Amino acid sequence: ERLGVPLTENKKKIVVDFSSPNIAKEMHVGHLRSTIIGDTLSNLLAFAGHDVLRLNHVGDWGTQFGMLVEHLRDEFPAALSTETSRDVDLGDLVSLYKAAKRRFDVDEEFKTRSREGVVKLQAGDEEALAAWESLCAASRVEYQKIYDVLNIVGLNERGESFYNPYLAGVIEDLEGQGLAVQSEGATVVFLDGYVGRDGSPLPMLVRKSDGGFNYATTDMAAIRHRVQLDAEEGGEGADRVLYVTDAGQSQHFEMVFAAADKAGFVTGDASLEHVPFGLVQGEDGKKFATRSGDTVKLKDLLDEAVRIAGEDIKSRLSDDDEAGGELTEALEEVARTVGIGAVKYADLSMNRESNYKFSYGRMLSLNGNTAPYMLYAYARICGIVRKATGQPEGKGVVWPEAAPEILITHDSEKQLIRNLVKLPDILSEVESELYPNRLCDYLFETSQKFNQFYENCPVNNAETPELKASRLSLCTVSAATIRLVMNLIGIPVVEKL
């Protein structure tokens, strides 16, 4: 159901680059924000009718892999054989990474081997590649667990390693155009308007003095592949590319975009847009961490939200309820929807550029602009329609046919209608400006307008059958509007809470 929202007349190929965890490292709250915001923008752009490619630019290449491969050589030798590497259980990848890093910091022989290992990996050594693929496969399993919990689908992995064949060509092009120059043995690009703290020109490094490439080179290669090369050339031929990353990378992307534009990698009217977001903080306004100062595991964070939601539901069950106060399978599913929805909604309801304080209490509250409030608002409308149409509990709501005419007898009806017809403009605004909090603001406003309407305009006890049918239609469209926008932000609705 589109609720009268038209498909775009200007269909574009849009790449949305989001999530981007690092191989052999745990996803953290920064990845959570990128994943939630990127998924919502992708949903909205696809709903508008654009051809959307969701890309997961995972960190699967770099100097740390020499260290990890050599550690596997000593501890998990089976990981270095293509025949046996898929059967190796690497266990806790974070512990494995920390163990390799400890060795690297204290063991000179291991450090030397690690550096040589990077060269072997980059040269395509069979054993090194098998070990690397083991690490990637094991990491993939771990972050897929998070994506499953968050219901993230259609995300295509295309890591840094994918762009390796294109890196040398980027340097050749930049040098050929006189944009890349030698500086202290490295290859750099100087861009107008970028200076260091001392006022000297700020270089953008594209090739290190040892011949290795870095993030800027990979991002330049990715731009060529995503924009300059069309499908026939193996690229995407995108009209718009969105990069959903933390605000700390803003200058990096400004410089990369400027260099790519200057080099002619950005063709036609294609646009490159950084979609920055702020930090997640603890309730004290400091870095979000456990009491011992460790990084909070995403899985633990999400599980805790579901647990609290479940406890709240359990506290409202009477002794006569099913399962003697324990949650049934259906109620456990409701707890998952509320808990995960609360985390998503709390993130999306903030201006994405702001830092926000993570608080289970606030995000799981039934008051204010929260997921539980919106889920309750939807379930309440379902209850109103059930009662007014004589439908039994326990079955899906059958929404009544649209009334032949909408009758306005009170100002609150007019205000609700005015709000409902704003939906296409709100979606268009977010498509252009990329601030998902405006969807949450609209949801909250819709639920408040509906509450005012329901307080002033009886549905079941309307004066005439025509007025009842009209008001039932307003209930139906209000519910459909909430359901549509909640689906866009990745939160399924429930018909009873």
Short mmCIF file of C-alpha atoms in Angstrom, two decimals, residues 30 33 42 53 91 101 111 116 123 134 170 195 207 221 229 249 265-266 280 283 300-301 334 416 433 455 465 472 491:
data_model
loop_
_atom_site.label_atom_id
_atom_site.label_comp_id
_atom_site.label_asym_id
_atom_site.label_seq_id
_atom_site.Cartn_x
_atom_site.Cartn_y
_atom_site.Cartn_z
CA GLY A 30 29.16 3.41 15.67
CA ARG A 33 24.17 3.92 13.98
CA SER A 42 17.76 2.68 1.62
CA LEU A 53 22.22 -0.84 -4.09
CA GLY A 91 36.45 -19.26 18.13
CA LYS A 101 48.35 -7.90 18.67
CA LYS A 111 56.53 -8.52 13.93
CA GLU A 116 56.38 -9.97 5.37
CA ALA A 123 51.02 -10.78 -3.81
CA SER A 134 38.95 -18.07 6.97
CA VAL A 170 43.90 5.46 -9.72
CA VAL A 195 45.73 23.42 5.26
CA ARG A 207 50.46 5.90 -1.79
CA ALA A 221 38.85 3.51 -6.63
CA LEU A 229 32.23 2.81 -14.76
CA GLN A 249 35.39 11.20 8.81
CA PHE A 265 35.93 10.32 -11.72
CA VAL A 266 32.54 11.94 -11.00
CA VAL A 280 26.59 7.39 21.05
CA GLU A 283 23.89 8.54 30.20
CA ASP A 300 24.64 -7.72 24.58
CA LEU A 301 23.19 -4.25 24.08
CA VAL A 334 6.34 -8.75 20.84
CA LEU A 416 -5.78 14.90 11.41
CA GLU A 433 17.95 16.01 2.83
CA GLU A 455 -11.02 12.23 22.24
CA PRO A 465 -23.85 5.27 10.25
CA LEU A 472 -13.50 4.43 10.69
CA ILE A 491 10.21 -1.57 12.80
#
